[in-house]
Short mmCIF file of N, CA and C in Angstrom, two decimals:
data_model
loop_
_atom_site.label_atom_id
_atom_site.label_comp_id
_atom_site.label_asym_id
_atom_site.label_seq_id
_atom_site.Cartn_x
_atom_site.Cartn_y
_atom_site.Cartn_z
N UNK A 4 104.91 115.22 90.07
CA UNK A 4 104.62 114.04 89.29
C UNK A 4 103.80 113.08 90.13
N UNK A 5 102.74 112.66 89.37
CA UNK A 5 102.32 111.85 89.98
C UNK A 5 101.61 110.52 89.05
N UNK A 6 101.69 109.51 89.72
CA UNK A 6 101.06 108.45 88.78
C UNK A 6 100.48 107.14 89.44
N UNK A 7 99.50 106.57 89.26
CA UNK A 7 98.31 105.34 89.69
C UNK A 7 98.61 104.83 87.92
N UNK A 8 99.27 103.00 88.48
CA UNK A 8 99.12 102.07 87.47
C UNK A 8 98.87 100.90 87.90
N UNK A 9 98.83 99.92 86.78
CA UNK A 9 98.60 98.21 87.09
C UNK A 9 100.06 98.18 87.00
N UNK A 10 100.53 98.79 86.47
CA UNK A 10 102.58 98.04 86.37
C UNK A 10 103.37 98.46 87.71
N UNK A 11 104.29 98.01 87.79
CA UNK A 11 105.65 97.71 88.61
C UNK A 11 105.91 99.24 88.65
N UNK A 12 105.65 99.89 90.01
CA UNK A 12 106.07 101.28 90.17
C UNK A 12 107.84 101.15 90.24
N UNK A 13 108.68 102.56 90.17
CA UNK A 13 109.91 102.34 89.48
C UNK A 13 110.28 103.14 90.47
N UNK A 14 110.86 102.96 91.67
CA UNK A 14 112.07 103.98 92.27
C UNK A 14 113.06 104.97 91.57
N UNK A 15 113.49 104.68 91.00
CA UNK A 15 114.53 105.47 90.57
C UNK A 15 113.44 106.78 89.42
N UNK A 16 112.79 106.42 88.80
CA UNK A 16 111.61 107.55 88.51
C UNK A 16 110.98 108.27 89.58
N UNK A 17 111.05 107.93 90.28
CA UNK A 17 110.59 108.89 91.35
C UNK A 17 111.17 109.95 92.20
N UNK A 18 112.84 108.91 92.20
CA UNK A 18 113.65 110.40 92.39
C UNK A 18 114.04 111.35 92.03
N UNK A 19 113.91 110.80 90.30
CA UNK A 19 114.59 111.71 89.06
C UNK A 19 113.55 112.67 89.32
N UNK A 20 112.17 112.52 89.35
CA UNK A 20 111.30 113.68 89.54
C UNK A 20 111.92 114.64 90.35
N UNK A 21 112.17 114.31 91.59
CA UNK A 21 112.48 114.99 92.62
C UNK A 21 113.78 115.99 92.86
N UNK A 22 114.26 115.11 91.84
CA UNK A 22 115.71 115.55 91.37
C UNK A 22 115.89 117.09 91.28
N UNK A 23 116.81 117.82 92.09
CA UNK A 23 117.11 119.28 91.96
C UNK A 23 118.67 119.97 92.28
N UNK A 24 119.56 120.13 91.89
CA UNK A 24 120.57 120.75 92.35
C UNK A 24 120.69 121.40 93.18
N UNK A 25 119.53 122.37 93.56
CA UNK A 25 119.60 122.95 94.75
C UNK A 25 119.18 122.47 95.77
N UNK A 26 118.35 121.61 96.28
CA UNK A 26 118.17 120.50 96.75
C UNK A 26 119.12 119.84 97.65
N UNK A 27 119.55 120.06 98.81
CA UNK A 27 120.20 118.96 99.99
C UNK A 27 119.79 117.83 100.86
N UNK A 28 118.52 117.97 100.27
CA UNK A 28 118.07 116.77 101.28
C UNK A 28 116.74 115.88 100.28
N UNK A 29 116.65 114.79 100.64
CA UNK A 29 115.84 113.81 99.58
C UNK A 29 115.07 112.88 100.33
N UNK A 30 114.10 112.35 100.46
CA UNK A 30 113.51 111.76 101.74
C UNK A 30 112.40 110.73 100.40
N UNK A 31 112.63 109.40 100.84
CA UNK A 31 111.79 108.34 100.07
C UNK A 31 111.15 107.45 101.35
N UNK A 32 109.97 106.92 100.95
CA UNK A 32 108.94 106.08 101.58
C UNK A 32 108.91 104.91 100.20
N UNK A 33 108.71 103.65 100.76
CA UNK A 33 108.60 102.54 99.67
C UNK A 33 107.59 101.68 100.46
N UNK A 34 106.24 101.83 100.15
CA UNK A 34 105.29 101.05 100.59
C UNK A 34 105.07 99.44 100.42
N UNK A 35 105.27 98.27 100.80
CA UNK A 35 105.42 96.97 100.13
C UNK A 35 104.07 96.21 101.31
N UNK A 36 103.47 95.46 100.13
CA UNK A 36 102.75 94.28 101.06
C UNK A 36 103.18 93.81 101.75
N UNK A 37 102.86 93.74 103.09
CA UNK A 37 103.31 92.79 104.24
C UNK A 37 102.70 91.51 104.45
N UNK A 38 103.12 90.20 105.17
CA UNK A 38 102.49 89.19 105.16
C UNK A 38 101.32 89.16 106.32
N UNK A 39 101.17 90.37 106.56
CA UNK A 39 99.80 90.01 108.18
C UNK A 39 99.48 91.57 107.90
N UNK A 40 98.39 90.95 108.71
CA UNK A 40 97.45 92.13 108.66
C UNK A 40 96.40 91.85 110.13
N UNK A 41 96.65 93.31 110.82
CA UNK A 41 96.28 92.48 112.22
C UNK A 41 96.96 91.24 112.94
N UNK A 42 95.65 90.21 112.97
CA UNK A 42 96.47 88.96 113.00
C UNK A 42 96.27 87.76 112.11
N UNK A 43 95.88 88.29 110.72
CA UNK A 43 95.52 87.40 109.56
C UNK A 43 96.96 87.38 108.65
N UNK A 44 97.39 86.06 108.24
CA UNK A 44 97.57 85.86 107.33
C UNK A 44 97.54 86.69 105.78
N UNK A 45 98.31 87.04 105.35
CA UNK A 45 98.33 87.50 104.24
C UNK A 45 99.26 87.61 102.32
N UNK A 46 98.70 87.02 102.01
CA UNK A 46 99.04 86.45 100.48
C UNK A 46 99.58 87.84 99.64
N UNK A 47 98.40 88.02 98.97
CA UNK A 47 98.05 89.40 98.25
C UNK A 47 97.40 90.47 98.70
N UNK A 48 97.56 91.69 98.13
CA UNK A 48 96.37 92.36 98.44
C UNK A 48 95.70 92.65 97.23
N UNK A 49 94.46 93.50 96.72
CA UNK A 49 93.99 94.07 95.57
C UNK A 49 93.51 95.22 95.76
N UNK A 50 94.50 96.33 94.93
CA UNK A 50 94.16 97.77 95.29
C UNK A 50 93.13 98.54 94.42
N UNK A 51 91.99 98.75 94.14
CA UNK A 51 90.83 99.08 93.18
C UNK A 51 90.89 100.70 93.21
N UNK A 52 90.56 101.38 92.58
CA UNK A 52 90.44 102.59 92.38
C UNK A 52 89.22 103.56 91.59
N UNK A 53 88.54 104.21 91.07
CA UNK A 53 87.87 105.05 90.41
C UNK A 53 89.34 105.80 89.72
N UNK A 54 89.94 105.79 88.56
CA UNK A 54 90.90 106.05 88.35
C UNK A 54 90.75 107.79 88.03
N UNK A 55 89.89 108.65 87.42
CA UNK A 55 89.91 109.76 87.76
C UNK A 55 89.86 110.39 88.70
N UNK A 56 89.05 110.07 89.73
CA UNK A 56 89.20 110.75 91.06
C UNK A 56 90.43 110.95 91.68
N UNK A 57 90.40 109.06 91.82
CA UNK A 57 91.60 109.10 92.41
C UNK A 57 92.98 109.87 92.11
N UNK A 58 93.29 109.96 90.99
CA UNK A 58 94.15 110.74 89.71
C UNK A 58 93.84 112.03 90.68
N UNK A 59 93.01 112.41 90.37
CA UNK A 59 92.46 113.88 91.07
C UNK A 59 93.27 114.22 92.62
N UNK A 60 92.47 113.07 92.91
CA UNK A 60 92.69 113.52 94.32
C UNK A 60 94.23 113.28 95.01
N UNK A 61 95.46 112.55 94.08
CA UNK A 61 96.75 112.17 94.46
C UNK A 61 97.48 113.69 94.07
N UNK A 62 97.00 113.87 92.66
CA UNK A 62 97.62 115.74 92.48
C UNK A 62 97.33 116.62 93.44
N UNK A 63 96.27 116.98 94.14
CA UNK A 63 96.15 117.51 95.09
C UNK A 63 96.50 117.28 95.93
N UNK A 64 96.77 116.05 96.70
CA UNK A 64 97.72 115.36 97.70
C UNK A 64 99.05 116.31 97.58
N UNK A 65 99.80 115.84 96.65
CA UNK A 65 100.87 116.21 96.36
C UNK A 65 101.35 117.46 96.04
N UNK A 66 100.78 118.45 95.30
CA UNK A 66 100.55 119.89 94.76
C UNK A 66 100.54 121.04 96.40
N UNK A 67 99.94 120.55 97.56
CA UNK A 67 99.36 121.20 98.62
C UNK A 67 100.45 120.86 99.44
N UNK A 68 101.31 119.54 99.63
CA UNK A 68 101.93 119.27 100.51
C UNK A 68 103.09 119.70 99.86
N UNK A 69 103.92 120.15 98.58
CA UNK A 69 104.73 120.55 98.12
C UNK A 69 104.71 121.99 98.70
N UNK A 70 103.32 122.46 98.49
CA UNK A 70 103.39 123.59 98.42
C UNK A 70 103.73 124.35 100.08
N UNK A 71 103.10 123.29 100.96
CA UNK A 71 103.26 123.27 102.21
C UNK A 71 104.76 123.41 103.05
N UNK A 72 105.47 122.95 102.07
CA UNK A 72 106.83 122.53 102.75
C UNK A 72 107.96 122.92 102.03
N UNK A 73 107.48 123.69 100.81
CA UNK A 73 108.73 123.71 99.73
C UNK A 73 109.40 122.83 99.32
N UNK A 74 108.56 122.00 98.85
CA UNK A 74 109.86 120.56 98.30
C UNK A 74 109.13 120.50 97.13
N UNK A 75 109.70 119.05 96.75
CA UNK A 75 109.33 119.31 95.15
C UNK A 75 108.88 117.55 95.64
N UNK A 76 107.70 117.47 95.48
CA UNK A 76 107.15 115.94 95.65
C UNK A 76 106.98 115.23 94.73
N UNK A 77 107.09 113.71 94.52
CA UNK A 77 106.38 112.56 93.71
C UNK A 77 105.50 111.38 94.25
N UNK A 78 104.76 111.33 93.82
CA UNK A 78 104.43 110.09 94.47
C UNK A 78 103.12 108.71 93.40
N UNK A 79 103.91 107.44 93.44
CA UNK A 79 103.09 106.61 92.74
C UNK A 79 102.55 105.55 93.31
N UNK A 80 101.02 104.95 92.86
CA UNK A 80 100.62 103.70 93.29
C UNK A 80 100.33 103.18 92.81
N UNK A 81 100.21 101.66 93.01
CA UNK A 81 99.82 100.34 91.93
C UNK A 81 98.59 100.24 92.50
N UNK A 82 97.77 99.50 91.05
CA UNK A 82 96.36 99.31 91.17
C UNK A 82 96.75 98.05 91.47
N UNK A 83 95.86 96.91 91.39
CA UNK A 83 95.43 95.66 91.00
C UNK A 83 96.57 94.46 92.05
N UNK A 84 96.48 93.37 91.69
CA UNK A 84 96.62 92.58 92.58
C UNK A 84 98.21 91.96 92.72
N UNK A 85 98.47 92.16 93.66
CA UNK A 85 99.87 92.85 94.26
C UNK A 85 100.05 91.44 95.44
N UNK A 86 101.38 90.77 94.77
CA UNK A 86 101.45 89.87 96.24
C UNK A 86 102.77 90.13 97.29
N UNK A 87 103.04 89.61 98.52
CA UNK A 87 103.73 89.99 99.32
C UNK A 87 104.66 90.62 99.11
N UNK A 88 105.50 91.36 99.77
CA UNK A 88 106.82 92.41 98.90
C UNK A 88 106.75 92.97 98.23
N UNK A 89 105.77 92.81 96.91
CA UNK A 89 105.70 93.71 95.95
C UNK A 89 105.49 95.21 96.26
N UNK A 90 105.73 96.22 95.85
CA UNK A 90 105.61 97.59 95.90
C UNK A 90 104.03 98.44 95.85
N UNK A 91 103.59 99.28 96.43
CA UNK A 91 101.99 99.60 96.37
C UNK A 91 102.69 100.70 96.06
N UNK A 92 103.43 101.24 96.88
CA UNK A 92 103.22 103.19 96.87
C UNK A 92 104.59 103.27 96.64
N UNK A 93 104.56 104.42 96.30
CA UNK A 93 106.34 105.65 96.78
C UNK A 93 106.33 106.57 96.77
N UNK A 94 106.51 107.56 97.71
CA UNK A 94 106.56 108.77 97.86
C UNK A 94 108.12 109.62 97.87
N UNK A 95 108.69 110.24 97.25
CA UNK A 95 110.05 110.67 96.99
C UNK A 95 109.70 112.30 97.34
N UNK A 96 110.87 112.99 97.99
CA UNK A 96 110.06 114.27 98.08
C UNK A 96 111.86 115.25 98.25
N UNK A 97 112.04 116.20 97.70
CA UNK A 97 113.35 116.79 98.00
C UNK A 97 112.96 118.30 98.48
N UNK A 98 113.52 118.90 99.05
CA UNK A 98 113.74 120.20 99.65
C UNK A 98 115.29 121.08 99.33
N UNK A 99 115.05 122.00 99.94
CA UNK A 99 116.68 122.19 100.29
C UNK A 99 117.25 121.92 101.59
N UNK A 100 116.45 121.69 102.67
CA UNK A 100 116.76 120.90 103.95
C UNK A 100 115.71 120.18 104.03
N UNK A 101 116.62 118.91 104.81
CA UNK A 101 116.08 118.07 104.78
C UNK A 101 115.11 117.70 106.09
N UNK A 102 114.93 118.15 106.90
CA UNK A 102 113.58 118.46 107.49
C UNK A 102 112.32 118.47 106.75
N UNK A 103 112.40 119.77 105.82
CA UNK A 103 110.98 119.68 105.04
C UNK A 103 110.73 118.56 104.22
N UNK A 104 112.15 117.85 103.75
CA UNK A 104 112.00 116.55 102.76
C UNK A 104 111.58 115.47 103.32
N UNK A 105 111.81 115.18 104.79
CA UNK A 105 110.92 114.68 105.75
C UNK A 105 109.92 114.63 105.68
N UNK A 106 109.27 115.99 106.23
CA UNK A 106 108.01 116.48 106.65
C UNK A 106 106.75 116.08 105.48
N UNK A 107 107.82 116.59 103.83
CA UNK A 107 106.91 116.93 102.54
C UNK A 107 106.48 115.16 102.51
N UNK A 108 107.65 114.13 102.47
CA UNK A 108 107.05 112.76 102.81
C UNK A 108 106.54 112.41 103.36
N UNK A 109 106.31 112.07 104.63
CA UNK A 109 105.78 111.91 105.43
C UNK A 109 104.08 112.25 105.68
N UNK A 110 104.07 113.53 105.04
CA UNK A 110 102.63 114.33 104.98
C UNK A 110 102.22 113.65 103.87
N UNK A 111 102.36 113.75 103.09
CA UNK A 111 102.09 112.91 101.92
C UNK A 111 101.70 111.18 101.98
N UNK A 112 102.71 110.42 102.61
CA UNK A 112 102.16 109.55 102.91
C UNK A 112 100.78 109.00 103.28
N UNK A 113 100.86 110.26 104.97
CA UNK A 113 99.76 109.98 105.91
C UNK A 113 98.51 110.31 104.91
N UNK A 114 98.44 111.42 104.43
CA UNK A 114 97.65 111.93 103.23
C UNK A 114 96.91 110.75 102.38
N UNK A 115 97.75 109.91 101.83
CA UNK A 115 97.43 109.26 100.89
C UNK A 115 96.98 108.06 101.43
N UNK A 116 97.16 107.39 102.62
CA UNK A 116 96.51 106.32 103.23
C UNK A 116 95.21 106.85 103.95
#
């Protein structure tokens, strides 16, 4: 699963994706605006996109690094203008150990930044 919106990305959708009975291990990333950047000050940010590509290119993100690690991945990001704390990304990722549910996050992350 994967999804790029202007709305309030949803944790708990992201795990349900991930969601598996056979599954022992579950590994989440929750990306949030920080107030600095470097050493600037920081309000908001504004995240812009080409929304097909990008679309494109997050399934493949995700599809390769699943496939990489055996987990079952999700991952969502907010477009548009986002102020401090608010949520940008999430990456949720399950395995049956949790090493790869690690790994499948983590890769994914780095991936997507």
């Amino acid at each position: 699963m994967t999804t790029i919106t202007l709305e309030p990305l949803n944790v708990q959708e992201l795990l349900a994706a991930v969601a598996n009975p056979a599954h022992g291990g579950e590994a989440l990333f929750i990306g949030k605006v920080r107030n600095r950047h470097a050493r600037r000050a920081v309000s908001a940010v504004t995240y812009e996109a080409f929304l097909p590509l990008a679309q494109k290119i997050l399934d493949e993100i995700v599809h390769e690094t699943a496939r990489r690690h055996k987990a079952m991945v999700a991952a969502a990001h907010r477009l548009g203008h986002l102020k401090v704390g608010e949520i940008s990304v999430i990456v949720a990722a399950s395995s049956e150990h949790r090493a790869q549910a690690f790994a499948a996050c983590r890769e994914t992350i780095a991936e997507i930044k």
